[in-house]
XYZ file of C-alpha atoms in Angstrom:
385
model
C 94.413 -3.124 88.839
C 94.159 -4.796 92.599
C 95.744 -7.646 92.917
C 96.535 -9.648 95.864
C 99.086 -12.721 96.694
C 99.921 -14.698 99.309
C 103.472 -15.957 100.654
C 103.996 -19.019 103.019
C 106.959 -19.864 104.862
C 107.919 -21.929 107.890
C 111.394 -22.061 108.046
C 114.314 -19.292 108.546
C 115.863 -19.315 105.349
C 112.328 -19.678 103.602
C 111.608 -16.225 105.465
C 114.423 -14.981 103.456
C 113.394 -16.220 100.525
C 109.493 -15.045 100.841
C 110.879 -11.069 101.829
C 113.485 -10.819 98.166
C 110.130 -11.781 96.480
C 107.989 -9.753 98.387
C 110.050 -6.754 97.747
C 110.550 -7.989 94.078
C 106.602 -8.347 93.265
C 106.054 -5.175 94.332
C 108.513 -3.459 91.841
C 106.696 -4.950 88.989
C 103.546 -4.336 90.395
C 104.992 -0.619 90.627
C 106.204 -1.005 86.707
C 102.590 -1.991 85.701
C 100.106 0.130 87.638
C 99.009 -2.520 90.185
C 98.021 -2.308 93.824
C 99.733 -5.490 95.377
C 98.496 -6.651 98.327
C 100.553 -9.520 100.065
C 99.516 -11.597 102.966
C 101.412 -14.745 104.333
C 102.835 -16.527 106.976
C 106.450 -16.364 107.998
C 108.950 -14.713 109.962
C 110.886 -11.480 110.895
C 112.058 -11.216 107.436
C 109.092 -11.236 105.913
C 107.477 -8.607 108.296
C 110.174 -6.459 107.607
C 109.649 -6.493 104.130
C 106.188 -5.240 104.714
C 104.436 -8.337 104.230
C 100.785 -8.749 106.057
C 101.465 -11.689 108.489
C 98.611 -13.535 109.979
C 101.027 -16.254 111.315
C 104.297 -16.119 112.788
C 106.251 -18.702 111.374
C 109.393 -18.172 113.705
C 108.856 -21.084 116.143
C 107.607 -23.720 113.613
C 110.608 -24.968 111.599
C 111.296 -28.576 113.308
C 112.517 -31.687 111.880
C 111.398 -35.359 112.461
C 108.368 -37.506 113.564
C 109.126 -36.623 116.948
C 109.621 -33.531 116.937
C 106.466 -32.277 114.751
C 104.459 -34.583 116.743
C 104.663 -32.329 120.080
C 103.737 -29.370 117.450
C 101.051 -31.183 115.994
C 97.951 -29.531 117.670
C 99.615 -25.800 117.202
C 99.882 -26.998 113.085
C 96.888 -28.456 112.893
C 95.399 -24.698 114.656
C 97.321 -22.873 112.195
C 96.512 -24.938 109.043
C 92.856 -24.367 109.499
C 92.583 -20.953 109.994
C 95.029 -19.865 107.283
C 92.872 -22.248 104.772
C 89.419 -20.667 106.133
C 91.378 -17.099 105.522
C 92.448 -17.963 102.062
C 88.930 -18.935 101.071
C 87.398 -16.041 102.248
C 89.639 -13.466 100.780
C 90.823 -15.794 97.598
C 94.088 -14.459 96.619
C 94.964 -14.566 92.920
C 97.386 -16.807 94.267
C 99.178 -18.493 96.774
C 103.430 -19.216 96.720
C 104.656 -22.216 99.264
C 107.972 -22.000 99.964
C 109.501 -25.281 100.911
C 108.307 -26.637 103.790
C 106.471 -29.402 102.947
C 105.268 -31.178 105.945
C 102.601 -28.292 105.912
C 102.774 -27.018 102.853
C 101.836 -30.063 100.827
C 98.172 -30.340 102.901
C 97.562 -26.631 102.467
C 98.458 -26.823 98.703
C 95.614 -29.527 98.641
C 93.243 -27.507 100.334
C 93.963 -24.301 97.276
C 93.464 -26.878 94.545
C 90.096 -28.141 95.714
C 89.120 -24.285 96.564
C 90.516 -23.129 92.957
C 93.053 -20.825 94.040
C 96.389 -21.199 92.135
C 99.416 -22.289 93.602
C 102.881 -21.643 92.740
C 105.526 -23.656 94.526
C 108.817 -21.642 95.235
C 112.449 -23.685 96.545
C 110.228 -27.231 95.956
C 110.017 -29.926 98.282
C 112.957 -32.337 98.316
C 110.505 -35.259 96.601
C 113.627 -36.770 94.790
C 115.271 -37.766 98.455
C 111.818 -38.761 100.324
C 108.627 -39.061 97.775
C 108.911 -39.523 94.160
C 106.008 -41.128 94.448
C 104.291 -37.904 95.324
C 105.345 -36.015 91.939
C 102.149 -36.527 90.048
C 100.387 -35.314 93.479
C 102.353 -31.709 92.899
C 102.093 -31.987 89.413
C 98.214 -31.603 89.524
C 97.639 -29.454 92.637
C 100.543 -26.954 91.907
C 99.846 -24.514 88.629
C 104.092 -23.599 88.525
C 106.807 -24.844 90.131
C 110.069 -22.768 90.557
C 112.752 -24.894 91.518
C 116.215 -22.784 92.734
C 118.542 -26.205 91.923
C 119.087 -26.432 87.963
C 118.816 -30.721 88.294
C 115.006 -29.952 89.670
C 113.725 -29.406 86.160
C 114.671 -33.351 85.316
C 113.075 -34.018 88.090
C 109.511 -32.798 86.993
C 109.956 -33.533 83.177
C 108.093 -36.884 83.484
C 104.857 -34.588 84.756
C 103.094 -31.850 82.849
C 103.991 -29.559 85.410
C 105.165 -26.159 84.423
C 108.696 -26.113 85.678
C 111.045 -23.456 86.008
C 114.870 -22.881 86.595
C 114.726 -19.572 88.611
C 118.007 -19.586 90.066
C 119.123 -19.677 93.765
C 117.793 -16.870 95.421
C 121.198 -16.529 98.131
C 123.234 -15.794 94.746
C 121.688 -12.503 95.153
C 121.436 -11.782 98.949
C 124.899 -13.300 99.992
C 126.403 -10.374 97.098
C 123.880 -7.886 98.567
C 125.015 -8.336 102.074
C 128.947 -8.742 101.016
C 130.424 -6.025 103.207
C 134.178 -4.761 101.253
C 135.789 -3.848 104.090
C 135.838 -7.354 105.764
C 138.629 -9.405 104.760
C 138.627 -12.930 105.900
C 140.588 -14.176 108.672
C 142.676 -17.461 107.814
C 142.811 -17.846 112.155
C 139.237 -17.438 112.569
C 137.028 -20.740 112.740
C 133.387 -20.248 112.086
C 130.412 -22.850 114.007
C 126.923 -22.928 112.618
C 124.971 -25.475 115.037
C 121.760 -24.798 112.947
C 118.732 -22.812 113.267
C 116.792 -24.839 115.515
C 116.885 -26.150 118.835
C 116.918 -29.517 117.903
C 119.902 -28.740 115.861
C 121.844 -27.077 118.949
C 120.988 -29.905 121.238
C 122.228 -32.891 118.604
C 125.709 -30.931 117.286
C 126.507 -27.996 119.916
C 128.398 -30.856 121.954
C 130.288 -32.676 119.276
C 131.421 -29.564 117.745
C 132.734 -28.240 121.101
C 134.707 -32.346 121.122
C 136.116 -31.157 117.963
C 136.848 -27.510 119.491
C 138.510 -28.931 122.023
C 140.835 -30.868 120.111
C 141.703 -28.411 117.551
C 142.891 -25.819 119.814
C 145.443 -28.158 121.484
C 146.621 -29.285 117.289
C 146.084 -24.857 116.307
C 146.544 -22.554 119.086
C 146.448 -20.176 117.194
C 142.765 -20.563 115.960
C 139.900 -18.344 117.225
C 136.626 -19.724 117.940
C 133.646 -18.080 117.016
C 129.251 -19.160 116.815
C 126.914 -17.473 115.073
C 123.131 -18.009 115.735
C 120.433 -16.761 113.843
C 118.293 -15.583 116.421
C 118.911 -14.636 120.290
C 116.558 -17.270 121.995
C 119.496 -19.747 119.865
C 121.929 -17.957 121.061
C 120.837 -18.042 124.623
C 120.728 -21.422 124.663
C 124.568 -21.678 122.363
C 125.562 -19.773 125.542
C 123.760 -22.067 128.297
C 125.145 -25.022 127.191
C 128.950 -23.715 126.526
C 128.900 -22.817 130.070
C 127.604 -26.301 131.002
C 130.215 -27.862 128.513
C 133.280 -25.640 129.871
C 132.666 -26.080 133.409
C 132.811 -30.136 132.525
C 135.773 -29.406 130.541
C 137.921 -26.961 131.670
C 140.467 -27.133 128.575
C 137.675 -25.786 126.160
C 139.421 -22.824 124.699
C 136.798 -19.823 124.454
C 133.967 -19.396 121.672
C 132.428 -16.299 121.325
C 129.019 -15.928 120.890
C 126.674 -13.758 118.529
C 123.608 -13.301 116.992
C 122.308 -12.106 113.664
C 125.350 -11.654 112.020
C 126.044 -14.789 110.250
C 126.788 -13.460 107.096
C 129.335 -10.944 108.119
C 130.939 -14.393 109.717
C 130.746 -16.539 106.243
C 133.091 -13.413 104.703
C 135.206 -12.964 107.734
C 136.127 -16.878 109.003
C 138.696 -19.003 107.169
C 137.223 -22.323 107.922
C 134.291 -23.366 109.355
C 131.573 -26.537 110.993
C 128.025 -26.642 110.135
C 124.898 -28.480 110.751
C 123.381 -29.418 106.922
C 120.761 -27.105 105.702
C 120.675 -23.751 103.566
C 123.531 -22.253 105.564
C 126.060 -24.663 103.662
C 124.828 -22.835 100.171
C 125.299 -20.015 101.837
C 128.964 -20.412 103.055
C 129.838 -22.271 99.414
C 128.504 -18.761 97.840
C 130.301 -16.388 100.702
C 133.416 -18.514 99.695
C 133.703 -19.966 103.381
C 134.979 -24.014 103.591
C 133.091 -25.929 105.304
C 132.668 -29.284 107.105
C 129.406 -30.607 107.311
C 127.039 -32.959 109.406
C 123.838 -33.538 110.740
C 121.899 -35.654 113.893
C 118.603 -36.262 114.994
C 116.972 -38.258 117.298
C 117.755 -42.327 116.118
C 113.520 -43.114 116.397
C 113.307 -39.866 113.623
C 116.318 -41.401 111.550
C 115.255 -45.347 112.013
C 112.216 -43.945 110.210
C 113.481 -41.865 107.797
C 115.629 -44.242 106.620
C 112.792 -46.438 105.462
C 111.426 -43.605 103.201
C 115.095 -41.153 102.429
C 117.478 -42.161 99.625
C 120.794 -40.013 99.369
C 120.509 -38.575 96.292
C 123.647 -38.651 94.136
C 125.073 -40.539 97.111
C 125.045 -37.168 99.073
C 122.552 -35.382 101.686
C 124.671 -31.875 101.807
C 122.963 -29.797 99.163
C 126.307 -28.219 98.348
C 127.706 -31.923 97.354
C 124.112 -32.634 95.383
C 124.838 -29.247 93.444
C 128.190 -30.052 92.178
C 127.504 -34.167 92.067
C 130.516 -34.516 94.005
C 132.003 -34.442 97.280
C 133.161 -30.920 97.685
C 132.221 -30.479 101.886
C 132.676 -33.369 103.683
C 129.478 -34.377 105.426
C 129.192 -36.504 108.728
C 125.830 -37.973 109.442
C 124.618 -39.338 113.046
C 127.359 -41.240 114.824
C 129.914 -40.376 112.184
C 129.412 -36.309 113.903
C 132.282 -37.233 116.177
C 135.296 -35.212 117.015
C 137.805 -38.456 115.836
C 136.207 -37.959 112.561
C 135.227 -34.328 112.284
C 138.867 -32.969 113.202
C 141.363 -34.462 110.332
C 138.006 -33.548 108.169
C 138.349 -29.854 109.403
C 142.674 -30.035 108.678
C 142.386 -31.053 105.193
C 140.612 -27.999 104.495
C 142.585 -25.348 106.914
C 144.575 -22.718 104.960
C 147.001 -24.842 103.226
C 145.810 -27.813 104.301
C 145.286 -30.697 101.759
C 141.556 -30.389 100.343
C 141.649 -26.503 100.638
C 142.627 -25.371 97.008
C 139.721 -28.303 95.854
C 136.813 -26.946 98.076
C 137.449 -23.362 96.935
C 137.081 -24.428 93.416
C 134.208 -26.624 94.433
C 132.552 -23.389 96.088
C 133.001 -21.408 93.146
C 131.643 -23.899 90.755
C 128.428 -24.192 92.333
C 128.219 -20.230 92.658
C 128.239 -20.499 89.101
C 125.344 -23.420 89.049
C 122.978 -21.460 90.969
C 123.025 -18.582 88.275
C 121.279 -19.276 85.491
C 121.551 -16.005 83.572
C 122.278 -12.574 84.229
C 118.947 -11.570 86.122
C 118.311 -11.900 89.373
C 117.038 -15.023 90.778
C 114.275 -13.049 92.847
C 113.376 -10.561 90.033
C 113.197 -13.692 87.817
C 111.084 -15.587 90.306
C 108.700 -12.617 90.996
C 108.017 -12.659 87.310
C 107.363 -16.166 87.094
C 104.529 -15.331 90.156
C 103.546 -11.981 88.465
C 102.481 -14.326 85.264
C 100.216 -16.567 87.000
C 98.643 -13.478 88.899
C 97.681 -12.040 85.126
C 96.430 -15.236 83.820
């Protein structure tokens, strides 16, 4: 039987996320005799994974008012001719993956057009919209949530609701390389996947660089960026940093290889996002923190609750405090460096984060199959209703 799907995705580790399930739906299409077609937007990922891309998602994953508001014309551009696509072709249906800013609109636009949607890695509603959940709950026909607390979280609604696992359970394992053995002198930064990100955090981490080096000499710096136009610009403003401080020990630079980095560092500094899961599941401690511009925060702060009293998703996992997490001014190198000790081999929080790390490892599997073969058959069941 022909079938078709789509997959949408507008952020990096969402790209992830819609290639495991790409690859996944087409095994059980393979198992049952179907000819899959699946179309999408996202990212170099995704193409990889043979997926048909009518939009390339690379360039779109930006947070805040301000920042989405000098996008808004190429979204609006994009929105419109993905929904006049969809209607033409009607998919048997259509998976959003996270990204809700867009996603939420072009959900919308399925429902009124009677094309199913499954929502995979939901929108953080419990931090920004509650108010939205009976919203999702009629436009969405599943929703496959990758944080086991998510279920409680829809069990007011009559949505169909469905533990699936944490898809980097799977991908972190399948990328583990044996022959790396981590480095207890190697320090690990992760400014983020965005530009945004690198031109909030690149600058306090350095601070906190800076310091360390003088307290450890005998740490080794190292940033990993997801992509080269990031690391480009990682590289453009070390040199600008260095040449105002001329102390700053040295920080290698790299690209791409991020996960060989979560196995091979001892310690490491993050921006917040899906790259802390990562880490907790690669075993690598972390500090954590986050900025944005103080008009995008003032705002948010009218509409965002912490939930559990946390914004790093590691912490929300485990409903505790397992990587500290600085937020706007509080990103400072006073704060972030006895933050960063405490969890150095042998330093005072180090034995507690590892057994935080492992703990939520063990959250994020929900039973012995895969979370992406168990997602896919989640989809696979809506496509053969």
């Amino acid at each position: 039987m022909k079938r078709s799907i789509w997959i949408l995705s507008g952020e990096a580790s969402g790209d992830v996320y819609g290639a495991k399930l790409a690859r996944e739906l087409r095994k059980i299409a393979a198992e049952r005799g179907d000819e899959l077609t699946i179309s999408g937007m996202g990212g170099p990922k995704m193409i990889a994974a043979g997926i048909d891309i009518r939009v390339d998602s690379t360039e779109l994953g930006v947070v805040g008012v301000i920042e989405v508001l000098k996008h808004i014309f190429t979204f609006i551009g994009i929105f419109f001719r993905l929904v006049k696509q969809a209607k033409r072709e009607r998919p048997g249906a259509v998976v959003l993956i996270d990204y809700p800013g867009f996603n939420l609109l072009f959900a919308l636009m399925m429902y009124w057009n009677r094309i199913p949607v499954i929502w995979y890695v939901c929108p953080h509603l419990w931090v920004w919209g509650k108010w939205r959940l009976p919203v999702l709950a009629k436009i969405c026909t599943k929703m496959l949530v990758i944080f086991p607390f998510e279920t409680e979280v829809f069990a007011p609604t009559r949505l169909e609701t469905e533990f699936v696992g944490h898809p980097l359970v799977d991908i972190v394992e399948e990328r583990r390389k044996p022959e790396i053995v981590r480095d207890p002198e190697s320090f690990l930064l992760l400014p983020g996947s965005r530009t945004m990100e690198i031109n909030f955090l690149l600058d306090p981490m350095l601070d906190t660089v800076t310091e360390l080096s003088k307290r450890h000499p005998e740490l080794k710096f190292h940033l990993s960026a997801p992509r080269e136009k990031i690391a480009r610009l990682c590289r453009e403003k070390f040199a600008n940093y260095r040449r105002r401080h001329p102390d700053t020990p040295e920080v290698t630079i790299s690209c791409g290889d991020t996960s060989d980095w979560q196995q091979r560092a001892g310690t490491g500094l993050a921006a917040s996002g899906t790259v802390t899961v990562e880490s907790a599941i690669a075993g690598l401690p972390l500090v954590v923190g986050y900025k944005l511009n103080w008009i995008t925060i003032l705002l948010a702060a009218l509409v965002v609750k912490l939930y559990r009293g946390f914004f790093t998703m590691v912490n929300i996992i485990a409903n505790r405090e397992v990587f500290q997490e600085f937020l706007q001014h509080h990103f400072r190198a006073s704060e972030l460096v006895p933050a960063v000790e405490a969890i150095l081999p042998g330093g005072s929080r180090r034995a507690e984060v590892e057994a935080g790390m492992r703990e939520v490892k063990e959250l994020l599997s929900p039973n012995s199959s895969s979370a992406g073969r168990q997602a896919a058959e989640a989809c696979y069941s809506v496509l053969a209703r």
